[in-house]
Short mmCIF file of C-alpha atoms and ligand atoms in Angstrom, two decimals:
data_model
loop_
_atom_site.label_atom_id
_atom_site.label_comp_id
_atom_site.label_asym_id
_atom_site.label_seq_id
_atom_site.Cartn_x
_atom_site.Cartn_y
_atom_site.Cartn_z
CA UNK A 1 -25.55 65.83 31.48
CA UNK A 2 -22.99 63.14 30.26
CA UNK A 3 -19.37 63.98 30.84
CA UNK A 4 -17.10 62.87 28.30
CA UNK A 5 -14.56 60.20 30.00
CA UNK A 6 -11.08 62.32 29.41
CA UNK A 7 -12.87 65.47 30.33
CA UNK A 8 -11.91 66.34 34.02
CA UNK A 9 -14.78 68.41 35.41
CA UNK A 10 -14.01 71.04 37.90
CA UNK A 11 -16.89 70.76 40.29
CA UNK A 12 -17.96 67.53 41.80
CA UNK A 13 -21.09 66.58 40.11
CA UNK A 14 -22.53 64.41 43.26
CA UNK A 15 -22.89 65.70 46.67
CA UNK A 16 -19.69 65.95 48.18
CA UNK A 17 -18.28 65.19 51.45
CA UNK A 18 -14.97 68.23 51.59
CA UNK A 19 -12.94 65.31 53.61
CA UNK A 20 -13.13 62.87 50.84
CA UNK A 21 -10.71 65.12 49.22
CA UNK A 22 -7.33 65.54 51.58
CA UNK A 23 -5.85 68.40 49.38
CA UNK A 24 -9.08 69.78 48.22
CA UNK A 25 -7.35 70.15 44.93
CA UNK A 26 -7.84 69.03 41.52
CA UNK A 27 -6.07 68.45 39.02
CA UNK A 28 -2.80 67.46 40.87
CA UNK A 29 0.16 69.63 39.93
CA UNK A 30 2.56 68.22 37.16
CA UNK A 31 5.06 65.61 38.45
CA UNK A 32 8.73 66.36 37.93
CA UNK A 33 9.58 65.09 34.19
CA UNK A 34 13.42 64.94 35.14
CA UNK A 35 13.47 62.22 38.32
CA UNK A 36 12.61 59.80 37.15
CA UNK A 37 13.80 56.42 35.17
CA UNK A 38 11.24 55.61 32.56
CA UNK A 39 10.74 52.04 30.20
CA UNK A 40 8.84 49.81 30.35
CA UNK A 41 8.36 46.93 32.92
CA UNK A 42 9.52 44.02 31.32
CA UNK A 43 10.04 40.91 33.71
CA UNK A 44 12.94 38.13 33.68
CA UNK A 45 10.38 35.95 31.35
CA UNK A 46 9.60 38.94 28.82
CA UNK A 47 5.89 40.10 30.37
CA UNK A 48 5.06 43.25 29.91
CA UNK A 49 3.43 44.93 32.84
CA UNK A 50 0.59 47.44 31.18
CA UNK A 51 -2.21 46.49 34.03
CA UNK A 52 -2.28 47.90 37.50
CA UNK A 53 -5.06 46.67 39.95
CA UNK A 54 -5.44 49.19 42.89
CA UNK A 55 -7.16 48.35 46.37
CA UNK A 56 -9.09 51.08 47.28
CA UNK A 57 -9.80 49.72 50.73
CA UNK A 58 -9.61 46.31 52.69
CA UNK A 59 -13.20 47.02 54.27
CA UNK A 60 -16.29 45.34 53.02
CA UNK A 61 -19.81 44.84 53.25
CA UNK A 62 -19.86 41.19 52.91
CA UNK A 63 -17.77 38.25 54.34
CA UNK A 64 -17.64 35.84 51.38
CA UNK A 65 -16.65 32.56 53.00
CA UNK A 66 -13.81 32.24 50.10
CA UNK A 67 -12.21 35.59 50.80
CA UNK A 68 -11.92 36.65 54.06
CA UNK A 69 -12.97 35.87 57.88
CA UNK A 70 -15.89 37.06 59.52
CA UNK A 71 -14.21 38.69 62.63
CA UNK A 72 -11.56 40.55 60.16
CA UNK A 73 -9.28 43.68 61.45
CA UNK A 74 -9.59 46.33 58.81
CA UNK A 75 -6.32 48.71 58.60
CA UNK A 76 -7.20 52.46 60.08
CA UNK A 77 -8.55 54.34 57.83
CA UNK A 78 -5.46 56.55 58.15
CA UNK A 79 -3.27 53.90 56.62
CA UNK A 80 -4.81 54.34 53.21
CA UNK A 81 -4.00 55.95 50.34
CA UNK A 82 -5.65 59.15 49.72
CA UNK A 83 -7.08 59.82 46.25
CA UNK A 84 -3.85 62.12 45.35
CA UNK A 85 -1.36 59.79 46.67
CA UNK A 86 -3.42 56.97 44.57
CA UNK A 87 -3.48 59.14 41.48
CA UNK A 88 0.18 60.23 41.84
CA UNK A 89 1.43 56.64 41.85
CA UNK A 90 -0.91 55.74 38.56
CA UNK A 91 0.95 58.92 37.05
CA UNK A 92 4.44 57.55 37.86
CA UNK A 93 3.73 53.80 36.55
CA UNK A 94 2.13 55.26 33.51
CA UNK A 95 5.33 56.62 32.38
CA UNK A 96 6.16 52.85 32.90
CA UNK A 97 4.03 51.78 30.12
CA UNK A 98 1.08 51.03 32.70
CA UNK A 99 -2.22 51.62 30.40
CA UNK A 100 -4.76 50.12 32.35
CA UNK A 101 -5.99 50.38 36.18
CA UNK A 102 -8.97 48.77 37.53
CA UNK A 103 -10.12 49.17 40.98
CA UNK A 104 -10.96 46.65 43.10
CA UNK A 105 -10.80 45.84 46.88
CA UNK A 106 -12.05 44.68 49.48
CA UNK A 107 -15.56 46.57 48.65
CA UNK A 108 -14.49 49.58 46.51
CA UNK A 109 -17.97 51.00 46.87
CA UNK A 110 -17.00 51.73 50.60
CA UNK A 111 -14.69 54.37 49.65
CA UNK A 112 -16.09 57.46 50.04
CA UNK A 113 -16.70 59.22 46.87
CA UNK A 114 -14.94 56.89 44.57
CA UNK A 115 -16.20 58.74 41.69
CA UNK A 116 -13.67 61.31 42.55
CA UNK A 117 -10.86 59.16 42.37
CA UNK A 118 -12.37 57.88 38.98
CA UNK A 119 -12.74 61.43 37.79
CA UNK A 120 -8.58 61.82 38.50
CA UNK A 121 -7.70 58.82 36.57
CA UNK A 122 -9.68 59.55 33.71
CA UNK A 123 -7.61 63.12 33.32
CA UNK A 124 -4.95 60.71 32.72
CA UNK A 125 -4.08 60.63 29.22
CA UNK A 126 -2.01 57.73 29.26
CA UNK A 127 -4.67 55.23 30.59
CA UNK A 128 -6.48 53.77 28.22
CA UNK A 129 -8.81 51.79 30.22
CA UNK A 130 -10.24 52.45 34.28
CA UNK A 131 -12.19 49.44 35.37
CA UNK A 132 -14.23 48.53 38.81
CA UNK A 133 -15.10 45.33 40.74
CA UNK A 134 -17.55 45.76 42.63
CA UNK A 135 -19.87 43.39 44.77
CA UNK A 136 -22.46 45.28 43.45
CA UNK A 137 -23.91 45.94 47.05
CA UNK A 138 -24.10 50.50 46.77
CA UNK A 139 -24.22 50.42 42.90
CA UNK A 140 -27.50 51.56 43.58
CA UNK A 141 -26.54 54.80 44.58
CA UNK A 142 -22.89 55.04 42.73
CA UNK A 143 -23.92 53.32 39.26
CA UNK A 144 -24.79 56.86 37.88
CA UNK A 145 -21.93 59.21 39.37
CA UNK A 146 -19.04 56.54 38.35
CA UNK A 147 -20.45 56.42 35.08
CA UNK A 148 -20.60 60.65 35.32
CA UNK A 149 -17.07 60.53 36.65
CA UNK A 150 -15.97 58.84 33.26
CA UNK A 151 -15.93 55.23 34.23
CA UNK A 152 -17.32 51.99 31.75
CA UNK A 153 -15.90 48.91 32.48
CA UNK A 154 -17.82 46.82 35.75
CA UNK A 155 -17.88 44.01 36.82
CA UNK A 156 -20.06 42.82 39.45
CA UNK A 157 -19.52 39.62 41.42
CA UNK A 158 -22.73 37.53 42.28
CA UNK A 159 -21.78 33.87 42.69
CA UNK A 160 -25.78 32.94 43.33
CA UNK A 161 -29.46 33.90 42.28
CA UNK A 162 -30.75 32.33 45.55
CA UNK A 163 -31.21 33.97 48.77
CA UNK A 164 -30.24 31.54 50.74
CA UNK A 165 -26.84 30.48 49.26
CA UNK A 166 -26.19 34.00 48.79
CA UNK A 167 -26.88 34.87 52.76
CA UNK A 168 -24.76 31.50 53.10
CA UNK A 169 -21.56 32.35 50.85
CA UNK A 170 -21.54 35.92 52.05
CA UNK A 171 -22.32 35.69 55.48
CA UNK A 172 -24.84 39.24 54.54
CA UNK A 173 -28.21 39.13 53.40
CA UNK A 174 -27.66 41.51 50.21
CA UNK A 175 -28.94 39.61 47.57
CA UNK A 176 -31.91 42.07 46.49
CA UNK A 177 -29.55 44.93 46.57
CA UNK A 178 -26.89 43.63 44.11
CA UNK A 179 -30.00 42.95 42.02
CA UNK A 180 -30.87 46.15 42.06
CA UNK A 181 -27.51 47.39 41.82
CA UNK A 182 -26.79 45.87 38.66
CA UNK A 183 -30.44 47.31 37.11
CA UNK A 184 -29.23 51.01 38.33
CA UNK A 185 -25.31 50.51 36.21
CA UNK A 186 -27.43 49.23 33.37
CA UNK A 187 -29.78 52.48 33.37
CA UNK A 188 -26.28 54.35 33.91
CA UNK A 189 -25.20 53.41 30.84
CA UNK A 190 -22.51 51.36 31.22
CA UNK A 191 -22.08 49.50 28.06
CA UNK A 192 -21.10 46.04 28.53
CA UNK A 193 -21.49 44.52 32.50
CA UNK A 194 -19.98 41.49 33.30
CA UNK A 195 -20.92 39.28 36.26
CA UNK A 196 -17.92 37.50 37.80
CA UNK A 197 -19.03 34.24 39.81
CA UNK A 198 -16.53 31.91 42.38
CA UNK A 199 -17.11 28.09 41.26
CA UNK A 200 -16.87 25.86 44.12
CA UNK A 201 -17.58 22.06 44.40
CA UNK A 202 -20.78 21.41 46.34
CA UNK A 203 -22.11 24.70 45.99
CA UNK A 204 -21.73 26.12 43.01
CA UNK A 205 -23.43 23.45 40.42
CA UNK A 206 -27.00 24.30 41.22
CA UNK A 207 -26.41 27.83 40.40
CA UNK A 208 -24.54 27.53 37.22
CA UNK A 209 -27.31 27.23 34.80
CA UNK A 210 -29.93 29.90 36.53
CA UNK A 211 -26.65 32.42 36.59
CA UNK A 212 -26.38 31.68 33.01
CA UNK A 213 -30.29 32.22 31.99
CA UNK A 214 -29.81 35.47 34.11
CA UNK A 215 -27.18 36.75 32.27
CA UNK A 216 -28.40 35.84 28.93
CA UNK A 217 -31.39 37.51 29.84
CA UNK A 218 -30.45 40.72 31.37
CA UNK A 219 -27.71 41.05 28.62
CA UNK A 220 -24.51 40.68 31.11
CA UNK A 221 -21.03 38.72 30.13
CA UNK A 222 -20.73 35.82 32.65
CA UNK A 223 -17.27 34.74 33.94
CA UNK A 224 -16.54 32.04 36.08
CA UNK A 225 -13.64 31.83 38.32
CA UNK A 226 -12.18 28.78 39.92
CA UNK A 227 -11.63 28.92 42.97
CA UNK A 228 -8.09 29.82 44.16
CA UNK A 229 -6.42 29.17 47.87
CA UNK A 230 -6.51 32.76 48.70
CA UNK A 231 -9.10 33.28 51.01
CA UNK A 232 -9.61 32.46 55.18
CA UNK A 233 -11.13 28.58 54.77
CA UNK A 234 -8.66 25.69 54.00
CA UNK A 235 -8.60 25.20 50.23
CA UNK A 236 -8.62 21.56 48.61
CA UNK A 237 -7.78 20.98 45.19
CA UNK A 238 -11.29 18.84 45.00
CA UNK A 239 -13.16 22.29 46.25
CA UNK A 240 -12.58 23.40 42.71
CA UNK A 241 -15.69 22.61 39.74
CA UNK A 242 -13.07 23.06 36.64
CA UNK A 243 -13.41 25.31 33.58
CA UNK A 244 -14.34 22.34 31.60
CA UNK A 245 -17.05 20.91 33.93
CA UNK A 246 -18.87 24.41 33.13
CA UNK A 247 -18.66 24.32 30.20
CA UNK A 248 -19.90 20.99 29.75
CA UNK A 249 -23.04 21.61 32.51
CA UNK A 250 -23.93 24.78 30.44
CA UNK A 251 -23.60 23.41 26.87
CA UNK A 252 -25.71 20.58 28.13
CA UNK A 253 -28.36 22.59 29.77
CA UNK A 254 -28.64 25.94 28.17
CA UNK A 255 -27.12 25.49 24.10
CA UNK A 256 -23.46 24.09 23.24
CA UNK A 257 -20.44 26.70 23.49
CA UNK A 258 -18.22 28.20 20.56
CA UNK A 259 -14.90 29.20 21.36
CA UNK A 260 -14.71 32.34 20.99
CA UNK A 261 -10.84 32.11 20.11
CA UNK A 262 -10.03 35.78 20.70
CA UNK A 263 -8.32 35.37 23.80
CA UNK A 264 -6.20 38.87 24.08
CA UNK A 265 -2.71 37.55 25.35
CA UNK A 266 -3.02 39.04 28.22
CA UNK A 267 -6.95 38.52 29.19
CA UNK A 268 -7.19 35.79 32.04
CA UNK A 269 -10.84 34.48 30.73
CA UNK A 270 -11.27 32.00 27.26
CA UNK A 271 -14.22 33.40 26.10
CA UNK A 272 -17.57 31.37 24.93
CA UNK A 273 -20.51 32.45 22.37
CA UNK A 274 -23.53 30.04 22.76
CA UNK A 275 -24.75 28.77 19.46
CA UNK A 276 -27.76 29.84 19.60
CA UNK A 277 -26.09 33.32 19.33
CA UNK A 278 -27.56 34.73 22.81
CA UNK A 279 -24.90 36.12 24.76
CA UNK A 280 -21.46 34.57 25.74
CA UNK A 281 -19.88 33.15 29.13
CA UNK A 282 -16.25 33.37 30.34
CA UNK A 283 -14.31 30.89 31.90
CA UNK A 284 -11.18 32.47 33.99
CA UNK A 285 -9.34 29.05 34.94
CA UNK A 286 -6.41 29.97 37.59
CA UNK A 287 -6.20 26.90 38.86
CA UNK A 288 -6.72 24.23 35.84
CA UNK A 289 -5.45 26.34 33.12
CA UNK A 290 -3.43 29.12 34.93
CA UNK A 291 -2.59 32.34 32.80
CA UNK A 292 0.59 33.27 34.60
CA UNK A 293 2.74 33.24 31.32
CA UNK A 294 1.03 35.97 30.08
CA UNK A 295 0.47 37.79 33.73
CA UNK A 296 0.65 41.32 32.81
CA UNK A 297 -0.60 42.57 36.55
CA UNK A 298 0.84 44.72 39.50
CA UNK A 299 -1.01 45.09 42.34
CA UNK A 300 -1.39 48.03 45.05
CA UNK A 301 -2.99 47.23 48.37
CA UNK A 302 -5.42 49.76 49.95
CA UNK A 303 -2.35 51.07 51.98
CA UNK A 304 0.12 51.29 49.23
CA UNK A 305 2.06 47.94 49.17
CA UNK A 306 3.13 47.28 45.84
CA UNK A 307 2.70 43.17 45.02
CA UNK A 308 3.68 41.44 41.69
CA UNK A 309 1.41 38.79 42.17
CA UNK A 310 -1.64 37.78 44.11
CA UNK A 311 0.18 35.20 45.76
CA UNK A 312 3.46 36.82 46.13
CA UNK A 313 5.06 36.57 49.58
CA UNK A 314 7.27 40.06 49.10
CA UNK A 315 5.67 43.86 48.73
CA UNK A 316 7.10 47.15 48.65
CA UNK A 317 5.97 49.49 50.41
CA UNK A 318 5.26 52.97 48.71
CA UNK A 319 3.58 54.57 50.85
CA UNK A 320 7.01 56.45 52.37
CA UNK A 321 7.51 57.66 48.94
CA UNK A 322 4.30 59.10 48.96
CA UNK A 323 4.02 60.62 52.42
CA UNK A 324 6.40 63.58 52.20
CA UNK A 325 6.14 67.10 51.31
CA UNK A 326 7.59 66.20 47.92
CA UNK A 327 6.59 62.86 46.42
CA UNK A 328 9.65 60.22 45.68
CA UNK A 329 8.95 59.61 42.14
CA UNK A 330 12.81 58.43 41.40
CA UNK A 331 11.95 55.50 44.22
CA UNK A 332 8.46 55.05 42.91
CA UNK A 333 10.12 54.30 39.72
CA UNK A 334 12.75 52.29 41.33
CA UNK A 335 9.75 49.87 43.52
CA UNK A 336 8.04 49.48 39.90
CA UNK A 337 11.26 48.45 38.06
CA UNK A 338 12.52 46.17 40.74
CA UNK A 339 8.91 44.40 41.42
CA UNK A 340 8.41 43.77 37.96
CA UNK A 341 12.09 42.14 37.64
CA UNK A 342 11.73 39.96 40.90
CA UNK A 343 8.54 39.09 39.46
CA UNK A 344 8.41 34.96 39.71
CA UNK A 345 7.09 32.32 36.72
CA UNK A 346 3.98 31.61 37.84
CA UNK A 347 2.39 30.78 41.58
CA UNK A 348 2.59 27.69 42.42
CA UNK A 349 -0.43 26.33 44.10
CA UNK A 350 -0.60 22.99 41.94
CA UNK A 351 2.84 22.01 43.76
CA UNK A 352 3.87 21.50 46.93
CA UNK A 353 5.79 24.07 46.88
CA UNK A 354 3.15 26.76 47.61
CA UNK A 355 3.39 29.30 50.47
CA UNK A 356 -0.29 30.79 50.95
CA UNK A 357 0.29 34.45 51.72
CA UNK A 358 -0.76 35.99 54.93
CA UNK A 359 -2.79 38.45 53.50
CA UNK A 360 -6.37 37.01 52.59
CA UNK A 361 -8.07 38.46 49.08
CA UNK A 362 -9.35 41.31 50.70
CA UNK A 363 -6.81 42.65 51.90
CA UNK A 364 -4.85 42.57 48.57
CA UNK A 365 -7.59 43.14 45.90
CA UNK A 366 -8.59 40.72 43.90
N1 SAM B 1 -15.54 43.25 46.69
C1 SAM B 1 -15.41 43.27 45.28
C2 SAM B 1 -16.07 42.06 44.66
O1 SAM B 1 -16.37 41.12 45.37
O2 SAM B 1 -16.21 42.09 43.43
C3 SAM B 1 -13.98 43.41 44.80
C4 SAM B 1 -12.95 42.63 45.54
S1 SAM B 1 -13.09 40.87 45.39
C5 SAM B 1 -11.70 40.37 46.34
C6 SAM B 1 -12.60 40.63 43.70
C7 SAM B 1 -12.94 39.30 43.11
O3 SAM B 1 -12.18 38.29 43.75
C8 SAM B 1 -14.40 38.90 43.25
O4 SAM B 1 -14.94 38.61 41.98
C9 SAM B 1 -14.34 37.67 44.12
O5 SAM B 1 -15.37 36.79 43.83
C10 SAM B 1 -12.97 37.13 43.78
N2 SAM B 1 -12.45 36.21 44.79
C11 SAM B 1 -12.33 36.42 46.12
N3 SAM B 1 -11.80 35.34 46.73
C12 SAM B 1 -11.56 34.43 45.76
C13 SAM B 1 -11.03 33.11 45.75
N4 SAM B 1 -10.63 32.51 46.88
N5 SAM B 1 -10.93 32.46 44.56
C14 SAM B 1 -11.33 33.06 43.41
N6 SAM B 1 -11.83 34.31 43.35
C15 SAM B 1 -11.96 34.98 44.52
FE1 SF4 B 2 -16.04 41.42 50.02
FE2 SF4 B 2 -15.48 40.99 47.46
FE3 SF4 B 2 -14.24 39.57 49.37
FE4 SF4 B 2 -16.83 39.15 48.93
S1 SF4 B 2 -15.14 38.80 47.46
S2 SF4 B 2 -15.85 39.44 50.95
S3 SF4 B 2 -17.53 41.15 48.38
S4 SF4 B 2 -14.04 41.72 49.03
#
């Protein structure tokens, strides 16, 4: 049976775990229309915030050399968000013009029952667009209730075909289930996959081109990402292979690129069809071509800190607001308004001016 993705279900379609569920309850009762402010959040540069990126947990699976440490402290599980207090917050910045979630992590697949979560978004009429990043590790057992619970946007990160530079960059040896993750989301159904890879200098160039014949292959969107100073190991400006340097290694190897030119304002890739017509490749540039004057992004961590920026150095903490017998929406609204106002121009990580933040990527949600 396929469930229509605004149609909230009333029994869990998956075998259910009653503690994934704190309240038991779903829908959530209507939030207070009255205390509130509404409008939408519109920074000091004229950005309009529509995209919301939610941690659904700092824990993962792997230990990706660019993203966190191996001997890592994960927060108690306690100290996250439930599913309600989650969904309540998405229903407060939606009045805020928020459109768009995706959820992300640390591994998001680690969250018990995600699909649930998925299944309360979707009953939100407001958002337009639920989206998951996912390491691709468990899809073989979630690929078919997410896409049940309403969900079709994934991407799945895989920075390497090869087992050993994959047991090397991840610290895991995972390889063959990602693999077989990504063949269960494509028997799901999920529509259009995309595989997200980190591009590092001395690592990634031998794995460019076989990525790319994968992808072209298997019918997934490939995005590169350069590598940003976010993660436990020093970062060097050298450590980063360039946009451009893809580009010119694929259109040299595989068939030459044609800009695809339909960069959505706010869309952090430049998008590539190869002229040969078979399939396309993504180039998300942070570092060499940064899209922070069209950011459009909050963040909330796994325990409810809300963040304007990857890198920013400030968060509010919402999770007060949350954890009462009544919900604050008034301060929610308040923490959403202000963020988006104190919101900076841009990081600054080609400057000397940068201040890395303490947290490392998985602990924020990338
Ligand atoms: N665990 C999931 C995964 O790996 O897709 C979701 C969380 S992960 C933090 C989200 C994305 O951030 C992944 O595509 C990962 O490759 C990317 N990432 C992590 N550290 C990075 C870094 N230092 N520079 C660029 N991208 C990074
Ligand atoms: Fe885990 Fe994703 Fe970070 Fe890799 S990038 S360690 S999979 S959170």
């Amino acid at each position: 049976m396929r469930i229509p993705p605004r149609q909230l279900i009333s029994l869990p379609i998956w075998p259910l775990d009653a503690t994934a569920l704190s309240s038991g309850s779903l829908p959530l009762a209507p939030l207070p229309t009255d205390s509130a402010a509404t409008g939408e959040l519109v920074d000091r540069f004229g950005r309009r915030h529509d995209n919301l990126r939610i941690s659904v947990t700092d824990r993962c699976n792997l230990r990706c050399t660019y993203c966190m440490p191996e001997d890592v402290v994960f927060q108690d599980r306690s100290a996250l968000l439930t599913f309600e207090e989650i969904t309540t917050f998405v229903r407060v910045a939606v009045r805020h013009g928020i459109t768009k979630v995706r959820l992300t992590g640390g591994e998001p697949l680690m969250r018990r029952d995600l699909p649930i979560l998925v299944q309360m978004l979707t009953a939100i009429p407001e958002l337009t667009d639920i989206g998951l990043t996912t390491n691709g590790v468990l899809l073989d057992r979630w690929a078919e209730p997410l896409f049940q619970a309403g969900l079709r946007r994934l991407n799945v990160s895989l920075d390497t075909l090869d087992p050993a530079r994959f047991r090397q960059r991840t610290r895991r040896e995972e390889r063959d289930r990602v693999l077989t993750g990504l063949q269960a989301a494509r028997q799901a159904g999920f529509p259009q996959i995309k595989v997200n890879a980190v591009a590092i200098r001395g690592e990634t160039e031998q794995d460019i081109v076989p990525l790319a014949r994968f992808c072209r292959a298997q019918g997934f969107a490939l995005r590169f990402i350069e590598y940003m100073p976010i993660g436990a190991e020093p970062w060097e400006r050298e450590k980063v292979l360039s946009a451009s340097e893809i580009l010119a290694m694929l259109s040299r190897d595989i068939a030459p690129l044609v800009p695809l030119g339909d960069r959505a304002d706010h869309a952090p890739a430049d998008r590539f069809a190869y002229a040969d017509g078979i399939g396309e490749v993504g180039m998300i540039a942070s570092v060499t071509h940064p899209f922070c004057t069209h950011c459009n992004r909050l963040r909330l961590t796994a325990e409810g800190k809300l963040r304007n920026c990857l890198f920013a150095l400030d968060e509010i903490d919402i999770k007060p607001y949350l954890r009462r017998a009544s919900p604050d929406i008034a301060a929610m609204s308040t923490a959403l308004v202000h963020s988006t106002r104190t919101k900076w121009a841009g990081h600054t990580f080609n400057t000397t001016e940068f201040v890395k933040p303490t947290r490392t990527m998985h602990a924020i949600g990338g």
